[in-house]
Coordinates of C-alpha atoms and ligand atoms in Angstrom, one line a residue:
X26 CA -17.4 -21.1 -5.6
X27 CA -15.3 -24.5 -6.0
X28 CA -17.5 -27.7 -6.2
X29 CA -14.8 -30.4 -5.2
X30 CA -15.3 -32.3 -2.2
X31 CA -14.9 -29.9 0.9
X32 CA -11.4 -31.2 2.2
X33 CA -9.9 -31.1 -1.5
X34 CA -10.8 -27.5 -1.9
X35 CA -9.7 -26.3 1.1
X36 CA -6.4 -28.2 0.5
X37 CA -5.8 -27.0 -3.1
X38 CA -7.1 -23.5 -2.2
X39 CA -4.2 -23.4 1.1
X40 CA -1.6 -24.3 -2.1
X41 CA -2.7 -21.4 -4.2
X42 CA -2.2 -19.5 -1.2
X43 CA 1.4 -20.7 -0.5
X44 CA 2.1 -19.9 -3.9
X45 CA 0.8 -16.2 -3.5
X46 CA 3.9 -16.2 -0.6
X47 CA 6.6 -17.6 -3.2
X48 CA 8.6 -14.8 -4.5
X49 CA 9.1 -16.9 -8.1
X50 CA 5.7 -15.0 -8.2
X51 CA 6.3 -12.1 -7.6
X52 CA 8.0 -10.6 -11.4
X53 CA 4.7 -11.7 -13.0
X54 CA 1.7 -12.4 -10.3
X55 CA -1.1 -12.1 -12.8
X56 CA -0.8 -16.0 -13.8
X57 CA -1.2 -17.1 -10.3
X58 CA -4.6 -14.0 -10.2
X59 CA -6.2 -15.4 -12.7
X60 CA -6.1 -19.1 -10.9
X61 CA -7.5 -17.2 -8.4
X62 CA -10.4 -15.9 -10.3
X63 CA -11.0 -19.0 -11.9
X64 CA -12.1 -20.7 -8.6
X65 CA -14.6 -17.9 -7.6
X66 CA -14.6 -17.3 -4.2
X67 CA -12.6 -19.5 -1.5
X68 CA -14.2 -20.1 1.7
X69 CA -11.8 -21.8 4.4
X70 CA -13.2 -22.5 7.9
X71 CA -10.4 -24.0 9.6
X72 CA -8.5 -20.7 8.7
X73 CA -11.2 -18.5 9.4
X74 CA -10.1 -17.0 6.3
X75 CA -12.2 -16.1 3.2
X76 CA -10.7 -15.0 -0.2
X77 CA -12.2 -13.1 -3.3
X78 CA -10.7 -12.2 -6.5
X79 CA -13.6 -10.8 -8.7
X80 CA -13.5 -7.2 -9.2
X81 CA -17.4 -7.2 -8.1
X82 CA -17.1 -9.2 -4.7
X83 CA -14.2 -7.1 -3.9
X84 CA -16.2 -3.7 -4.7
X85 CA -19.0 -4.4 -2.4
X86 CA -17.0 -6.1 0.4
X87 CA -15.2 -2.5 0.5
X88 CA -18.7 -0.8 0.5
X89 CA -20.1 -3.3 2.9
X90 CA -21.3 -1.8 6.1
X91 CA -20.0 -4.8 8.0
X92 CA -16.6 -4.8 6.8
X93 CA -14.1 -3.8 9.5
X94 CA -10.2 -2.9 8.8
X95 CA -9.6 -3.6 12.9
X96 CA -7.9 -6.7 13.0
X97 CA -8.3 -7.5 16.3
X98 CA -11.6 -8.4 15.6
X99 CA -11.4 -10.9 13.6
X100 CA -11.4 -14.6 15.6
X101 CA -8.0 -16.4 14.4
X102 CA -5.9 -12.7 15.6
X103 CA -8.0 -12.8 19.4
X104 CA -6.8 -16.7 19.3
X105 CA -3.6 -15.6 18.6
X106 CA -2.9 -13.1 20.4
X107 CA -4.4 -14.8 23.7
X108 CA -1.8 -17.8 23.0
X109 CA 0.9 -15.2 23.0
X110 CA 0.0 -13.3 25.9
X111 CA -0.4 -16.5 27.8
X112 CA 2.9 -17.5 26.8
X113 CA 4.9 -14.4 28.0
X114 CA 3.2 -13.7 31.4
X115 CA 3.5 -17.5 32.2
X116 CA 6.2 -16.7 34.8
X117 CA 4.4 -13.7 36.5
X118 CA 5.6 -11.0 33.8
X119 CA 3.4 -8.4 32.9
X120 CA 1.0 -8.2 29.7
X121 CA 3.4 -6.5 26.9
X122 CA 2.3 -2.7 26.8
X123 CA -0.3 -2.0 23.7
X124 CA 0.5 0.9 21.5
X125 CA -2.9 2.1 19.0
X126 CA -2.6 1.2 15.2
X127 CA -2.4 3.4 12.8
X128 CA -5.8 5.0 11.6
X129 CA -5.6 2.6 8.3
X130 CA -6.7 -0.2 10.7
X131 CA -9.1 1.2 12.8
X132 CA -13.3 1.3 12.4
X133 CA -15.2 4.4 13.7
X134 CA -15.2 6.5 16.0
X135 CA -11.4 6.2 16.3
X136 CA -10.9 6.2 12.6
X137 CA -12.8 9.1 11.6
X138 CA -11.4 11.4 14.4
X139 CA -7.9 10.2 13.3
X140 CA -8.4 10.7 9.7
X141 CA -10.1 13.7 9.9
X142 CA -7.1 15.6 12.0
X143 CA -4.6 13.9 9.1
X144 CA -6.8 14.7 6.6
X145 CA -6.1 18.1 6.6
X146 CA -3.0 18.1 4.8
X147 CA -3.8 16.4 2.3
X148 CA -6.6 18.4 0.8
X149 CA -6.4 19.0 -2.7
X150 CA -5.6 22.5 -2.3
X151 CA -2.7 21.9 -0.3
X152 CA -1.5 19.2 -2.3
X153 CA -1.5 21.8 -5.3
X154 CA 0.5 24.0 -3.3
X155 CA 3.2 21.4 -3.5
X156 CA 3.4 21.5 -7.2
X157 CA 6.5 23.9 -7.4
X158 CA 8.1 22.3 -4.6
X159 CA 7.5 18.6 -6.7
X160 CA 8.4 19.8 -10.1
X161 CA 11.8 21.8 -9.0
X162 CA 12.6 18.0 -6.9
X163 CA 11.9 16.4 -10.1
X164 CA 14.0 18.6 -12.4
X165 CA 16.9 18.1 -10.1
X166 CA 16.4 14.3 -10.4
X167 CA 16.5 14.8 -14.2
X168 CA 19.7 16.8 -14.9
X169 CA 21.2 14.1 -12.9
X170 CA 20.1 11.3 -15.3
X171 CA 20.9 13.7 -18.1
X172 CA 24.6 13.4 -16.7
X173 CA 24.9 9.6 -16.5
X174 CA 23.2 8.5 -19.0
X175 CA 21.5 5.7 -17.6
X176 CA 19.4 5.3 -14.6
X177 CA 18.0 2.8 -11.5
X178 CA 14.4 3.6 -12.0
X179 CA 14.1 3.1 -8.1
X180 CA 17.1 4.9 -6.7
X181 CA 17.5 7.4 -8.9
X182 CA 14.1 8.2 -9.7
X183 CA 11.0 6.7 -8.5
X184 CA 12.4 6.4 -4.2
X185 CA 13.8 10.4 -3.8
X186 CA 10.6 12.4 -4.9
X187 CA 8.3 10.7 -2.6
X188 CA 10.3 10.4 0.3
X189 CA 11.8 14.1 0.0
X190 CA 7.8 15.2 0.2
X191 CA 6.5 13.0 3.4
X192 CA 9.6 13.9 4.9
X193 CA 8.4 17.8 4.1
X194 CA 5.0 17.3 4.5
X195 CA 5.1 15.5 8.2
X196 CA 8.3 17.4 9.5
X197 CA 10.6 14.9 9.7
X198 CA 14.3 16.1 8.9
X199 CA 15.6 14.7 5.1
X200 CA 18.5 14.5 7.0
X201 CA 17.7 11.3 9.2
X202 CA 16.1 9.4 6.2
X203 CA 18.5 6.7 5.3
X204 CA 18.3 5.4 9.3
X205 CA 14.1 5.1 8.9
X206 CA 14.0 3.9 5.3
X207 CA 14.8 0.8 6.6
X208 CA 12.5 0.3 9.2
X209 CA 9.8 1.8 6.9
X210 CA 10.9 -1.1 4.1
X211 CA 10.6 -3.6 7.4
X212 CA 7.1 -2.5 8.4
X213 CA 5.7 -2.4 4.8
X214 CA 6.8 -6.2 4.9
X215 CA 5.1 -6.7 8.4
X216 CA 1.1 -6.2 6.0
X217 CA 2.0 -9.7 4.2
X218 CA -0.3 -12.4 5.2
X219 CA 2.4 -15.0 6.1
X220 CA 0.8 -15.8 9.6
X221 CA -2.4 -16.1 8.3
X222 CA -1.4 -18.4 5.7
X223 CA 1.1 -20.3 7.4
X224 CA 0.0 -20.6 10.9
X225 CA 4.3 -18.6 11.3
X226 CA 5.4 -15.4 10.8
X227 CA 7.6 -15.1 8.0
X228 CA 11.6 -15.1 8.8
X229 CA 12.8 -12.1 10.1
X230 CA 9.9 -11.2 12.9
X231 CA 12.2 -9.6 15.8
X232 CA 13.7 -7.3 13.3
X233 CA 10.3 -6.2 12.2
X234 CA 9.1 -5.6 15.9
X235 CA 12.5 -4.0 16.6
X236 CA 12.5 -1.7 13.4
X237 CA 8.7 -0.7 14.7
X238 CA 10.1 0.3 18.4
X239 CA 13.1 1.8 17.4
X240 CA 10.6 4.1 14.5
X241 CA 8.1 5.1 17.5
X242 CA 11.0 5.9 19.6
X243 CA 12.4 8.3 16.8
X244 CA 9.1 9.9 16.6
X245 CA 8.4 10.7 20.2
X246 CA 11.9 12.1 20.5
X247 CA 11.0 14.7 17.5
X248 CA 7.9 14.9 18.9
X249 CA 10.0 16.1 22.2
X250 CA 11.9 18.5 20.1
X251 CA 8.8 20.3 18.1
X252 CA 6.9 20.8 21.2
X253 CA 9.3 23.7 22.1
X254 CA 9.9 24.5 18.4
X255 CA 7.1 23.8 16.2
X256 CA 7.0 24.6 12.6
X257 CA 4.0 24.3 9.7
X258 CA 4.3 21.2 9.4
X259 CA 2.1 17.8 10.1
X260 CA 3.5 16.6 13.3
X261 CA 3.8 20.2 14.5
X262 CA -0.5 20.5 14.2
X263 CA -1.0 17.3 15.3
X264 CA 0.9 18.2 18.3
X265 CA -1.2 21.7 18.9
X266 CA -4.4 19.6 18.9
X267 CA -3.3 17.1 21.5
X268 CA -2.1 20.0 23.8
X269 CA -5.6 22.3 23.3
X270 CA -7.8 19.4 24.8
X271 CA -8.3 15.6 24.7
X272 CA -8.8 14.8 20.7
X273 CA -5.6 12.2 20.5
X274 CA -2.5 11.3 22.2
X275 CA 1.0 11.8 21.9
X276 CA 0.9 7.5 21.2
X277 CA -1.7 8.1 18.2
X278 CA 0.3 11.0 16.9
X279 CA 3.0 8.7 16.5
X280 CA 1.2 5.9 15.1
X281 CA -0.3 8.6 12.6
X282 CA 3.1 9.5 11.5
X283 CA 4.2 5.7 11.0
X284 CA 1.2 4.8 9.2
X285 CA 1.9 8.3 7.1
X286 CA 5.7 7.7 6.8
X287 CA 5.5 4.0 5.2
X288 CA 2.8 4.9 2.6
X289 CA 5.2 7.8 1.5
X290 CA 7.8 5.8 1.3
X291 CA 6.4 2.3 -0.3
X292 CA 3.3 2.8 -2.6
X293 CA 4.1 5.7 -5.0
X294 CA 7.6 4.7 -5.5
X295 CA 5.8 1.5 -6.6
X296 CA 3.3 3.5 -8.6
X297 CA 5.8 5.2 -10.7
X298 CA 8.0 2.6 -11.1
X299 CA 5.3 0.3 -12.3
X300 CA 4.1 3.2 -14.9
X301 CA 7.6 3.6 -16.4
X302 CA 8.0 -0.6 -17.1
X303 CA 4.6 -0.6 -18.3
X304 CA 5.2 2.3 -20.6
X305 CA 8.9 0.7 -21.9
X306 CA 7.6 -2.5 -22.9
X307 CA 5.1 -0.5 -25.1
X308 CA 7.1 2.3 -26.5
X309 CA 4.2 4.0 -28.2
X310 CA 3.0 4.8 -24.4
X311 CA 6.1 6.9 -23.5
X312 CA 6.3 8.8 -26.7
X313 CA 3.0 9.8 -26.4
X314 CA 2.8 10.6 -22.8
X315 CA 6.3 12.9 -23.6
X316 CA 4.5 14.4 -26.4
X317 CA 1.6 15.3 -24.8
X318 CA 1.6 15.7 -21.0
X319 CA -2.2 15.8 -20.5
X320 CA -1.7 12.0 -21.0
X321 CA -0.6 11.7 -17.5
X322 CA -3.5 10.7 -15.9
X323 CA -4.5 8.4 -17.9
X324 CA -1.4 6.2 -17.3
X325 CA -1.6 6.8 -13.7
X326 CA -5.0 5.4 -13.4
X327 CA -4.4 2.7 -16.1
X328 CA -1.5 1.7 -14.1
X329 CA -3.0 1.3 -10.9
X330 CA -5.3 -1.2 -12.6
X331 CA -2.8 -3.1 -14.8
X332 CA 0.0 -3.2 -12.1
X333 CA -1.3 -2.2 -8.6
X334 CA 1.2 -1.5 -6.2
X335 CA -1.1 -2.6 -3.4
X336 CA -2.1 -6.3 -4.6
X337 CA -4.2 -7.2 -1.6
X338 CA -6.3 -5.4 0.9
X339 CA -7.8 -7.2 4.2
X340 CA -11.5 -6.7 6.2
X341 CA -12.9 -8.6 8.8
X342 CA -16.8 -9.7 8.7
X343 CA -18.7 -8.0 11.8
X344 CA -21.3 -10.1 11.7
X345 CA -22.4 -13.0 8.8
X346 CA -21.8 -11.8 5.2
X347 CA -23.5 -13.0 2.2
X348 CA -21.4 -12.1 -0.8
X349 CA -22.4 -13.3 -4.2
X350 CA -23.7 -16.9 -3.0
X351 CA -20.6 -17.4 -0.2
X352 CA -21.6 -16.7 3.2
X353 CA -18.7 -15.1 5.3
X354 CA -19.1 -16.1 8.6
X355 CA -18.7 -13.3 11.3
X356 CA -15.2 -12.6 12.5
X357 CA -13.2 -14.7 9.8
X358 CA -10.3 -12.4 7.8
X359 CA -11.4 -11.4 4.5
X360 CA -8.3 -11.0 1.8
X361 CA -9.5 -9.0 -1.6
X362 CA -6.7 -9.8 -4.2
X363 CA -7.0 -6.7 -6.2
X364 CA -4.5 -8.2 -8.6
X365 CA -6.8 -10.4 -9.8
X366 CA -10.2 -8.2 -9.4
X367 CA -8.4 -6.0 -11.7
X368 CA -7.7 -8.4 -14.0
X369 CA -11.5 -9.4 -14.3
X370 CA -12.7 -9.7 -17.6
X371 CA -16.0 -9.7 -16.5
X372 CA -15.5 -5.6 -15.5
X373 CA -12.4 -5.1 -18.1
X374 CA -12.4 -5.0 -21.6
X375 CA -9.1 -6.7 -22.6
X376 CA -7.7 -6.4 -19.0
X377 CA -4.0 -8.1 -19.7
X378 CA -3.9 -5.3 -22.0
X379 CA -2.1 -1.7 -20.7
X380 CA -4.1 0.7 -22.4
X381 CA -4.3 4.1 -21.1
X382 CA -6.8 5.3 -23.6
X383 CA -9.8 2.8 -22.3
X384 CA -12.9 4.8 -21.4
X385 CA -13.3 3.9 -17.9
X386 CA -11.1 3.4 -14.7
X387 CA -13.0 1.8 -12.0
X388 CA -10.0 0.1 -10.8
X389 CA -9.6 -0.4 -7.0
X390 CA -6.0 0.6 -6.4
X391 CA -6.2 3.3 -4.2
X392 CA -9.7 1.5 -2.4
X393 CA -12.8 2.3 -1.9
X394 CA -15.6 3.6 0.8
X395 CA -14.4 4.5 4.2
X396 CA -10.8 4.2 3.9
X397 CA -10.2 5.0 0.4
X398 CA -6.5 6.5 0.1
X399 CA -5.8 9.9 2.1
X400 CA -2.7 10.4 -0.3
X401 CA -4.2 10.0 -3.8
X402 CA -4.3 13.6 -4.7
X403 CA -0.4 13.6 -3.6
X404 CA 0.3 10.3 -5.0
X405 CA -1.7 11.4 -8.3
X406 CA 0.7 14.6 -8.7
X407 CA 3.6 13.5 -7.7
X408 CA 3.7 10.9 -10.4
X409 CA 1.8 13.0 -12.9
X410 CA 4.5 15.6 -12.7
X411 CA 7.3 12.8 -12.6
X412 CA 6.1 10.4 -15.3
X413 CA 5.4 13.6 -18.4
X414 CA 8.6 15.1 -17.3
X415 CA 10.5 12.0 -17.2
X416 CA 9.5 10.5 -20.6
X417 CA 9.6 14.5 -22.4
X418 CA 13.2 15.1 -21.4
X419 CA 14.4 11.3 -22.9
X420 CA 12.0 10.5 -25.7
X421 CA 14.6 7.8 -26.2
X422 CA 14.9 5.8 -23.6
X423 CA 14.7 2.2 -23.6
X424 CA 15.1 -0.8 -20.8
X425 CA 18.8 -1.7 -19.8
X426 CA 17.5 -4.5 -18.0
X427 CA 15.2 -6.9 -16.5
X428 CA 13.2 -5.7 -13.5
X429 CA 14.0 -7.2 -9.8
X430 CA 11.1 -7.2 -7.6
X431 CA 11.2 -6.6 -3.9
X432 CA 9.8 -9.5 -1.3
X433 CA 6.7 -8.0 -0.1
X434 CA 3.6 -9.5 -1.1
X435 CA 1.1 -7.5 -0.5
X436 CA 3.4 -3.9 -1.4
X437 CA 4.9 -5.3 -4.2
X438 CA 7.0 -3.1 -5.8
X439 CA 10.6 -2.8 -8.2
X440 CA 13.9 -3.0 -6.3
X441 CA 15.7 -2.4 -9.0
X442 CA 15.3 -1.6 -13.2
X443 CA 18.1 0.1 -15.8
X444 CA 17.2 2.2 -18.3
X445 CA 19.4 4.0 -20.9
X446 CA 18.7 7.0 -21.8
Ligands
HEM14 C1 0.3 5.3 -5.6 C2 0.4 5.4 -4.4 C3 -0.6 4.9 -3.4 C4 -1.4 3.8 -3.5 C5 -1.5 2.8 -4.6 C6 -2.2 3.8 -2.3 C7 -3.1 2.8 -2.0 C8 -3.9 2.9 -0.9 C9 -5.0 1.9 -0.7 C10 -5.4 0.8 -1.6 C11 -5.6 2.3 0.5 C12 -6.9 1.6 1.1 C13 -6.5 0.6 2.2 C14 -7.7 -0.1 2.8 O1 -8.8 0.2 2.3 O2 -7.5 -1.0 3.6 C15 -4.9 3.4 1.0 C16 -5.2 4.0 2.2 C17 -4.4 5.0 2.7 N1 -3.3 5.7 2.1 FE1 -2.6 5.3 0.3 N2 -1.8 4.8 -1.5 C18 -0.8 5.5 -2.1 C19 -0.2 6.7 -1.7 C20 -0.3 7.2 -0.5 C21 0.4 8.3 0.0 C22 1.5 9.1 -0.7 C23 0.0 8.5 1.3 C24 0.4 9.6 2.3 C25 1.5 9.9 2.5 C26 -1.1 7.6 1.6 C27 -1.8 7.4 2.7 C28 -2.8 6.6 3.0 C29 -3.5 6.5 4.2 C30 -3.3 7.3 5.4 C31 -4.5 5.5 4.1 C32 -5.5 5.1 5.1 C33 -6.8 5.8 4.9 C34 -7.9 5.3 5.9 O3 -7.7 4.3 6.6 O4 -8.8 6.1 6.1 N3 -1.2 6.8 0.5 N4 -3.9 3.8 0.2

């Protein structure tokens, strides 16, 4: 913990925050982790906000039985959110109507029920299933490079696969993407900590809130239209278990889908964009992944500790936690920069270096405990079979260009990258 006077560290701590924010940080973050680490953990009352960076006081905060992912408990959101409602029924309107969060952010029973009834398609054996489906999508993808000879690692690559796959998986027509890829790139923004950090919302609020109403809208009218004609898909058994009895709603069928929808669309992209920079900067990394495709986990998992496409997750303390010597206290927000925990020398052997051949992967990347990722075995073949077929088919390629990041924060991820092939 920081030993400076009490109002000094919280002020220099709130500028290391800011600077989280700034998007100058957001092509390299790891300078900015490492600043991080190098305080230890930052406790800051007036926030009710406590921050850790060290791969061990993140680990056990995401095994800690009073860690909660409901938001609304935490003291600084029931503040806020009294404030607001104040504000809009001053003149006699009624309290805006609730809708349930996605799974991702609730604590038991609700999340275990929730998870459980998603859980089911995504069981390794019906994630295997997808394997022909995921290679063929990928192939496709590839003769297309082939043709121009250079690629956008996002667009032409790295976005398609994933999407084409949720969109399979939960039922939702191909057809309608390009309409909800925006409000799913919206919403992914929406997990950034700017209110938290800044007291404001980051620019651009009413467009998040109206992409989030205009994406539940979309969903119950599918909803409407699988009822009479349902097919093997997600939504469709989702939709025969709220009509056999009262296990979930038609609202938390929605808000299953949106949580499901956004983390198809923003996290493996990311993944496998990440893998391919990482494996272009050092050359000997693609050849030997196209060489030899049993390779491919390695640089999955290797990449998820050297380049995490989710940087930062968020608990809140259910009662007083005591994590290495800081004391949490009960309902203040807990931010885990995995960036930085990952970057821990004190777990890592050389951890600035990307080296997929190191013995052990206890990265955090996909989390850990109660909420660990529901997608990993999809997200794990889906770049697998993406990343050896990519790099056997050009053994060549190199970088056209220097890679442009998106805004998020906490989802960061490339917008855009040229290769030649
Ligand atoms: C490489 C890609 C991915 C990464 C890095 C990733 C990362 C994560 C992480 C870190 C968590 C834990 C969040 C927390 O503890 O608060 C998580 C949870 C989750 N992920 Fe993923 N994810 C990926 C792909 C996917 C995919 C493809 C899906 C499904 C379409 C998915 C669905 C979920 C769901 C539903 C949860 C919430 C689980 C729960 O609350 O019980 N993820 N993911």
């Amino acid at each position: 913990m920081t030993t400076a006077p009490p109002e000094q560290a919280e002020a220099e701590s709130q500028g290391l925050l800011l600077q989280l924010l700034d998007p100058a940080n957001r092509a390299d973050p790891y300078p900015l982790a490492a600043q991080f680490r190098d305080r230890g953990a930052m406790l800051l009352p007036e926030m009710h906000l406590a921050v850790f960076s060290s791969y061990r006081d993140c680990d056990e905060i995401l095994r800690h039985p009073s860690s909660s992912s409901d938001r609304m408990k935490s003291t600084a959101a029931q503040e806020q959110v009294k404030a607001q409602i104040e504000e809009l029924t001053k003149d006699g309107a009624p309290p805006p109507e609730q809708v349930p969060p996605g799974f991702l952010f609730l604590d038991p029973p609700d999340h275990t029920r929730l998870r459980k009834l998603a859980g089911k398609a995504f069981a390794p054996k019906v994630v295997n299933a997808l394997r022909p489906d995921i290679t063929a999508l990928v192939d496709g993808l590839l003769d297309r490079i082939a043709e121009k000879g250079s690629f956008d690692v996002v667009e032409d690559f790295a976005y398609p696969l994933p999407v084409a796959v949720i969109c399979r998986l939960l039922g939702v027509p191909l057809d309608d993407e390009p309409q909800f890829s925006h409000a799913s790139g919206l919403l992914a923004q929406a997990l950034d900590p700017f209110v938290m950090f800044t007291g404001s919302a980051s620019d651009g609020l009413q467009e998040r809130l109206d992409a989030g109403a205009w994406l539940r809208g979309y969903l119950h009218g599918l909803i409407e239209r699988r009822r009479s004609r349902p097919g093997d898909d997600l939504m469709s058994g989702l939709i025969a278990v709220e009509e056999s009895g009262d296990q979930l709603t038609e609202e938390e069928i929605v808000s299953t889908c949106v949580l499901l929808l956004v983390a198809g669309h923003e996290t493996t992209v990311n993944l496998i964009g990440n893998a391919i920079l990482a494996m272009l900067r050092q050359s000997s990394q693609w050849s030997a992944l196209g060489a030899d495709a049993n390779r491919a986990s390695a640089v999955i998992e290797e990449s998820l500790r050297y380049d995490p496409p989710v940087q930062m997750l968020v608990r809140i303390a259910l009662s007083d936690m005591l994590i290495g010597d800081a004391i949490v206290p009960e309902g203040d927000v807990i931010m885990l920069l995995l960036a930085a925990a990952h970057r821990d020398a004190a777990e890592f052997d050389r951890p600035d270096v990307f080296d997929p051949d190191r013995e052990v992967f206890r990265h955090l990347g996909l989390g850990r405990g109660a909420h660990y990722c529901l997608g990993a075995p999809l997200a794990r073949l889906e770049a697998g079979v993406a990343l050896s077929a990519l790099t056997a088919r050009f053994p060549n390629a190199r970088l056209g260009s220097e890679p442009l990041y998106k805004p998020n924060v906490t989802l960061r991820g490339l917008s855009a990258l040229t290769v030649e092939v």
